[in-house]
């Protein structure tokens, strides 16, 4: 899988949650276009095309970022802040997907420019359903910003 | 003395012999004394002069009386002389007529008496040349007369009566005798006129002396009265002042405040009992010492600075400072320093009123400490609250995730690998899933409860009946297949947090529904009554009762009075209800009757009452 073809960036430090999410997406045949990163730093590397992801281009942004808030190194809100502060990454849709029910997280996320805020349901069926809906909505229903590279004539 | 008012307080102590600087009093008494002394001195001088004048007048009077006596003596002697001369005349005439020797003897005796009288008169009139001249004329005529008598006597003895009588017939004797009479009378007259002149002069002198003495008496009397009036006034004022001073001194002595005076060099001049008590120095120890004995080391300049500033006329505001007692203990005092002025208005020292404020200060400090303590504890409490928040956050996040994983993977297991498990395996799998779900509910309830603690009440007039209706509509799902007889009274409006009150009714009604499950039919009553002027709401059911013994455990978190197999629940619902009611300032309690069910009562506190006008207004504005 090429990093350039990534449609969903899943930022999730819990391997269990990641596996459950991937399982749910898999069932809908969406899993092959998913990139999983395990902390905030790696998430920033990915979206800002640096370090291990230096080969990526800003011209191929993911269709959606599913962002957990409680992350090692750099936490989710910091990732969100950095993305929404930079014009190159500001237009990437970010869905906060968290188990936090804290009002301040919700408010802070929206203030930083989160496009959606989803609480991970405790019930696994609901969780699976939610992930499925997310994948379908952002990859199929939502119309993304036209790609800059395709709009520009190739040299 | 009252006009020297400003230094009164100072003199109070001065006059009590407590201080040495008694300028004010000295000045006043010396002014007084000079005036009185002048007046008394004048009176005494006048009296002395009067004495002298009287003495002189007396001497004069005695002189005058001597002159009277003198004059009388002269006149008597002159008359004696005249008598003697007449006796000479008659005796030699008798001798001539009779020739008897006895007449001649008498004649001799008369001559000798006459000579004596002349000598007396001569002596008496030595100071008067006129009289002396008259006397010598008289002597001469008397000598002539005697010579004539001798001659006649000799003729009688030698030539007999006829010759002698012839001589007598010439009337020479009579002429001489008349001359003697005339001279004597002249001398008498002279002496009398002299007496008259002297008497007149003496009387004039005596009259003047009387006048002078009278005037002198009047003057002396005037001065005495004036002096005594001043003295009387002075004494009255002194007495009055003494009384005032005594009163002031009593005040100064009896007050708890330390009152002391000092001169401009800071030397203590007076020291009251309050000062003895406050500072521990006796009056004897303190007076004469510098006030610096009271000043803790290191702040001496400030004290003298105050004196200097005050001496330059600056008004010293009341201030607080620290003083050292005799025993070395430091005390906080509040000081009022005011200038002491002499009668000329010059500042000559200062009086200080000191009050011990150590205790108030200590209490103030204590309150400050307590406040600091309290703020510290508040901060601790806040920290604890934050920690609790962090804890609930981590519970919400960290505890939920593994639960989700358990149910997630058991779900996948069931769906994708279910056919490979036998019935028992599938049963266990189901138990795992149910347990995880239940724990999720527990965590959610707990978080709700903890969030309640932090939430601010949002009070607004709310229709409680509407709230109950909403709750019943939401519970419809739980009511499927149940037969329940509802008895719902009209409830009033209440000024409360509607969202939280909905939770209260939801929990209480759900509770009632749950515990009436074994009843056919179930009866649930929701109402309100007034007990002791307080509006009490209640939810009553005919369900399973509970043991009143455990009524205090009813509202505790995780406290359950029934077995989980009988009645499901997390044991958080009633705890949540209680917390909401307490937040509203109300009370909640429960009663149970064996086999008759349970009733939950609650009140909403005084702040929740909605007055009719407010309610009408709220209705008009569409708030409720």
JSON list of N, CA, C and O in Angstrom, two decimals, chain B residues 485-509:
[
{"chain": "B", "resi": 485, "resn": "UNK", "atom": "N", "xyz": [-51.25, 1.22, 38.14]},
{"chain": "B", "resi": 485, "resn": "UNK", "atom": "CA", "xyz": [-52.27, 2.24, 38.40]},
{"chain": "B", "resi": 485, "resn": "UNK", "atom": "C", "xyz": [-51.55, 3.51, 38.86]},
{"chain": "B", "resi": 485, "resn": "UNK", "atom": "O", "xyz": [-50.92, 3.53, 39.92]},
{"chain": "B", "resi": 486, "resn": "UNK", "atom": "N", "xyz": [-51.60, 4.54, 38.02]},
{"chain": "B", "resi": 486, "resn": "UNK", "atom": "CA", "xyz": [-50.91, 5.80, 38.33]},
{"chain": "B", "resi": 486, "resn": "UNK", "atom": "C", "xyz": [-51.84, 6.75, 39.07]},
{"chain": "B", "resi": 486, "resn": "UNK", "atom": "O", "xyz": [-52.97, 6.94, 38.67]},
{"chain": "B", "resi": 487, "resn": "UNK", "atom": "N", "xyz": [-51.36, 7.30, 40.14]},
{"chain": "B", "resi": 487, "resn": "UNK", "atom": "CA", "xyz": [-52.11, 8.37, 40.83]},
{"chain": "B", "resi": 487, "resn": "UNK", "atom": "C", "xyz": [-51.21, 9.60, 40.88]},
{"chain": "B", "resi": 487, "resn": "UNK", "atom": "O", "xyz": [-50.35, 9.72, 41.76]},
{"chain": "B", "resi": 488, "resn": "UNK", "atom": "N", "xyz": [-51.42, 10.46, 39.92]},
{"chain": "B", "resi": 488, "resn": "UNK", "atom": "CA", "xyz": [-50.51, 11.60, 39.81]},
{"chain": "B", "resi": 488, "resn": "UNK", "atom": "C", "xyz": [-51.25, 12.89, 40.10]},
{"chain": "B", "resi": 488, "resn": "UNK", "atom": "O", "xyz": [-52.20, 13.25, 39.41]},
{"chain": "B", "resi": 489, "resn": "UNK", "atom": "N", "xyz": [-50.83, 13.58, 41.16]},
{"chain": "B", "resi": 489, "resn": "UNK", "atom": "CA", "xyz": [-51.46, 14.85, 41.55]},
{"chain": "B", "resi": 489, "resn": "UNK", "atom": "C", "xyz": [-50.86, 15.99, 40.75]},
{"chain": "B", "resi": 489, "resn": "UNK", "atom": "O", "xyz": [-49.78, 15.85, 40.17]},
{"chain": "B", "resi": 490, "resn": "UNK", "atom": "N", "xyz": [-51.60, 17.09, 40.76]},
{"chain": "B", "resi": 490, "resn": "UNK", "atom": "CA", "xyz": [-51.06, 18.30, 40.13]},
{"chain": "B", "resi": 490, "resn": "UNK", "atom": "C", "xyz": [-49.92, 18.83, 41.01]},
{"chain": "B", "resi": 490, "resn": "UNK", "atom": "O", "xyz": [-50.09, 19.04, 42.21]},
{"chain": "B", "resi": 491, "resn": "UNK", "atom": "N", "xyz": [-48.76, 19.02, 40.40]},
{"chain": "B", "resi": 491, "resn": "UNK", "atom": "CA", "xyz": [-47.61, 19.52, 41.18]},
{"chain": "B", "resi": 491, "resn": "UNK", "atom": "C", "xyz": [-47.41, 21.01, 40.91]},
{"chain": "B", "resi": 491, "resn": "UNK", "atom": "O", "xyz": [-47.73, 21.50, 39.83]},
{"chain": "B", "resi": 492, "resn": "UNK", "atom": "N", "xyz": [-46.86, 21.71, 41.87]},
{"chain": "B", "resi": 492, "resn": "UNK", "atom": "CA", "xyz": [-46.66, 23.16, 41.68]},
{"chain": "B", "resi": 492, "resn": "UNK", "atom": "C", "xyz": [-45.43, 23.47, 40.82]},
{"chain": "B", "resi": 492, "resn": "UNK", "atom": "O", "xyz": [-44.69, 22.57, 40.44]},
{"chain": "B", "resi": 493, "resn": "UNK", "atom": "N", "xyz": [-45.25, 24.73, 40.58]},
{"chain": "B", "resi": 493, "resn": "UNK", "atom": "CA", "xyz": [-44.01, 25.19, 39.94]},
{"chain": "B", "resi": 493, "resn": "UNK", "atom": "C", "xyz": [-42.92, 25.25, 41.01]},
{"chain": "B", "resi": 493, "resn": "UNK", "atom": "O", "xyz": [-43.20, 25.44, 42.19]},
{"chain": "B", "resi": 494, "resn": "UNK", "atom": "N", "xyz": [-41.70, 25.06, 40.56]},
{"chain": "B", "resi": 494, "resn": "UNK", "atom": "CA", "xyz": [-40.59, 25.20, 41.52]},
{"chain": "B", "resi": 494, "resn": "UNK", "atom": "C", "xyz": [-39.43, 25.88, 40.83]},
{"chain": "B", "resi": 494, "resn": "UNK", "atom": "O", "xyz": [-39.21, 25.70, 39.62]},
{"chain": "B", "resi": 495, "resn": "UNK", "atom": "N", "xyz": [-38.71, 26.68, 41.60]},
{"chain": "B", "resi": 495, "resn": "UNK", "atom": "CA", "xyz": [-37.54, 27.36, 41.06]},
{"chain": "B", "resi": 495, "resn": "UNK", "atom": "C", "xyz": [-36.35, 26.41, 41.18]},
{"chain": "B", "resi": 495, "resn": "UNK", "atom": "O", "xyz": [-35.68, 26.36, 42.21]},
{"chain": "B", "resi": 496, "resn": "UNK", "atom": "N", "xyz": [-36.13, 25.62, 40.13]},
{"chain": "B", "resi": 496, "resn": "UNK", "atom": "CA", "xyz": [-35.13, 24.57, 40.26]},
{"chain": "B", "resi": 496, "resn": "UNK", "atom": "C", "xyz": [-34.41, 24.34, 38.93]},
{"chain": "B", "resi": 496, "resn": "UNK", "atom": "O", "xyz": [-34.74, 24.95, 37.93]},
{"chain": "B", "resi": 497, "resn": "UNK", "atom": "N", "xyz": [-33.40, 23.47, 39.01]},
{"chain": "B", "resi": 497, "resn": "UNK", "atom": "CA", "xyz": [-32.70, 23.08, 37.79]},
{"chain": "B", "resi": 497, "resn": "UNK", "atom": "C", "xyz": [-33.53, 21.97, 37.14]},
{"chain": "B", "resi": 497, "resn": "UNK", "atom": "O", "xyz": [-33.55, 20.83, 37.61]},
{"chain": "B", "resi": 498, "resn": "UNK", "atom": "N", "xyz": [-34.23, 22.30, 36.06]},
{"chain": "B", "resi": 498, "resn": "UNK", "atom": "CA", "xyz": [-35.20, 21.37, 35.46]},
{"chain": "B", "resi": 498, "resn": "UNK", "atom": "C", "xyz": [-34.55, 20.06, 35.02]},
{"chain": "B", "resi": 498, "resn": "UNK", "atom": "O", "xyz": [-35.09, 18.98, 35.23]},
{"chain": "B", "resi": 499, "resn": "UNK", "atom": "N", "xyz": [-33.35, 20.16, 34.43]},
{"chain": "B", "resi": 499, "resn": "UNK", "atom": "CA", "xyz": [-32.69, 18.95, 33.92]},
{"chain": "B", "resi": 499, "resn": "UNK", "atom": "C", "xyz": [-32.39, 17.99, 35.07]},
{"chain": "B", "resi": 499, "resn": "UNK", "atom": "O", "xyz": [-32.62, 16.77, 34.97]},
{"chain": "B", "resi": 500, "resn": "UNK", "atom": "N", "xyz": [-31.93, 18.55, 36.18]},
{"chain": "B", "resi": 500, "resn": "UNK", "atom": "CA", "xyz": [-31.60, 17.71, 37.33]},
{"chain": "B", "resi": 500, "resn": "UNK", "atom": "C", "xyz": [-32.87, 17.15, 37.98]},
{"chain": "B", "resi": 500, "resn": "UNK", "atom": "O", "xyz": [-32.89, 15.99, 38.40]},
{"chain": "B", "resi": 501, "resn": "UNK", "atom": "N", "xyz": [-33.92, 17.99, 38.03]},
{"chain": "B", "resi": 501, "resn": "UNK", "atom": "CA", "xyz": [-35.16, 17.51, 38.65]},
{"chain": "B", "resi": 501, "resn": "UNK", "atom": "C", "xyz": [-35.79, 16.40, 37.80]},
{"chain": "B", "resi": 501, "resn": "UNK", "atom": "O", "xyz": [-36.42, 15.48, 38.33]},
{"chain": "B", "resi": 502, "resn": "UNK", "atom": "N", "xyz": [-35.59, 16.50, 36.50]},
{"chain": "B", "resi": 502, "resn": "UNK", "atom": "CA", "xyz": [-36.08, 15.42, 35.63]},
{"chain": "B", "resi": 502, "resn": "UNK", "atom": "C", "xyz": [-35.38, 14.12, 36.01]},
{"chain": "B", "resi": 502, "resn": "UNK", "atom": "O", "xyz": [-36.00, 13.07, 36.13]},
{"chain": "B", "resi": 503, "resn": "UNK", "atom": "N", "xyz": [-34.07, 14.24, 36.27]},
{"chain": "B", "resi": 503, "resn": "UNK", "atom": "CA", "xyz": [-33.28, 13.08, 36.68]},
{"chain": "B", "resi": 503, "resn": "UNK", "atom": "C", "xyz": [-33.82, 12.50, 37.99]},
{"chain": "B", "resi": 503, "resn": "UNK", "atom": "O", "xyz": [-33.93, 11.28, 38.16]},
{"chain": "B", "resi": 504, "resn": "UNK", "atom": "N", "xyz": [-34.20, 13.40, 38.93]},
{"chain": "B", "resi": 504, "resn": "UNK", "atom": "CA", "xyz": [-34.73, 12.96, 40.22]},
{"chain": "B", "resi": 504, "resn": "UNK", "atom": "C", "xyz": [-36.00, 12.13, 40.00]},
{"chain": "B", "resi": 504, "resn": "UNK", "atom": "O", "xyz": [-36.13, 11.00, 40.50]},
{"chain": "B", "resi": 505, "resn": "UNK", "atom": "N", "xyz": [-36.94, 12.72, 39.26]},
{"chain": "B", "resi": 505, "resn": "UNK", "atom": "CA", "xyz": [-38.20, 12.01, 39.03]},
{"chain": "B", "resi": 505, "resn": "UNK", "atom": "C", "xyz": [-37.96, 10.71, 38.26]},
{"chain": "B", "resi": 505, "resn": "UNK", "atom": "O", "xyz": [-38.57, 9.68, 38.53]},
{"chain": "B", "resi": 506, "resn": "UNK", "atom": "N", "xyz": [-37.04, 10.78, 37.31]},
{"chain": "B", "resi": 506, "resn": "UNK", "atom": "CA", "xyz": [-36.74, 9.60, 36.50]},
{"chain": "B", "resi": 506, "resn": "UNK", "atom": "C", "xyz": [-36.23, 8.46, 37.39]},
{"chain": "B", "resi": 506, "resn": "UNK", "atom": "O", "xyz": [-36.74, 7.34, 37.34]},
{"chain": "B", "resi": 507, "resn": "UNK", "atom": "N", "xyz": [-35.28, 8.79, 38.25]},
{"chain": "B", "resi": 507, "resn": "UNK", "atom": "CA", "xyz": [-34.71, 7.75, 39.11]},
{"chain": "B", "resi": 507, "resn": "UNK", "atom": "C", "xyz": [-35.74, 7.21, 40.10]},
{"chain": "B", "resi": 507, "resn": "UNK", "atom": "O", "xyz": [-35.84, 6.00, 40.31]},
{"chain": "B", "resi": 508, "resn": "UNK", "atom": "N", "xyz": [-36.53, 8.15, 40.71]},
{"chain": "B", "resi": 508, "resn": "UNK", "atom": "CA", "xyz": [-37.50, 7.71, 41.71]},
{"chain": "B", "resi": 508, "resn": "UNK", "atom": "C", "xyz": [-38.62, 6.89, 41.08]},
{"chain": "B", "resi": 508, "resn": "UNK", "atom": "O", "xyz": [-39.03, 5.84, 41.61]},
{"chain": "B", "resi": 509, "resn": "UNK", "atom": "N", "xyz": [-39.10, 7.35, 39.91]},
{"chain": "B", "resi": 509, "resn": "UNK", "atom": "CA", "xyz": [-40.20, 6.62, 39.26]},
{"chain": "B", "resi": 509, "resn": "UNK", "atom": "C", "xyz": [-39.70, 5.27, 38.73]},
{"chain": "B", "resi": 509, "resn": "UNK", "atom": "O", "xyz": [-40.37, 4.24, 38.88]}
]
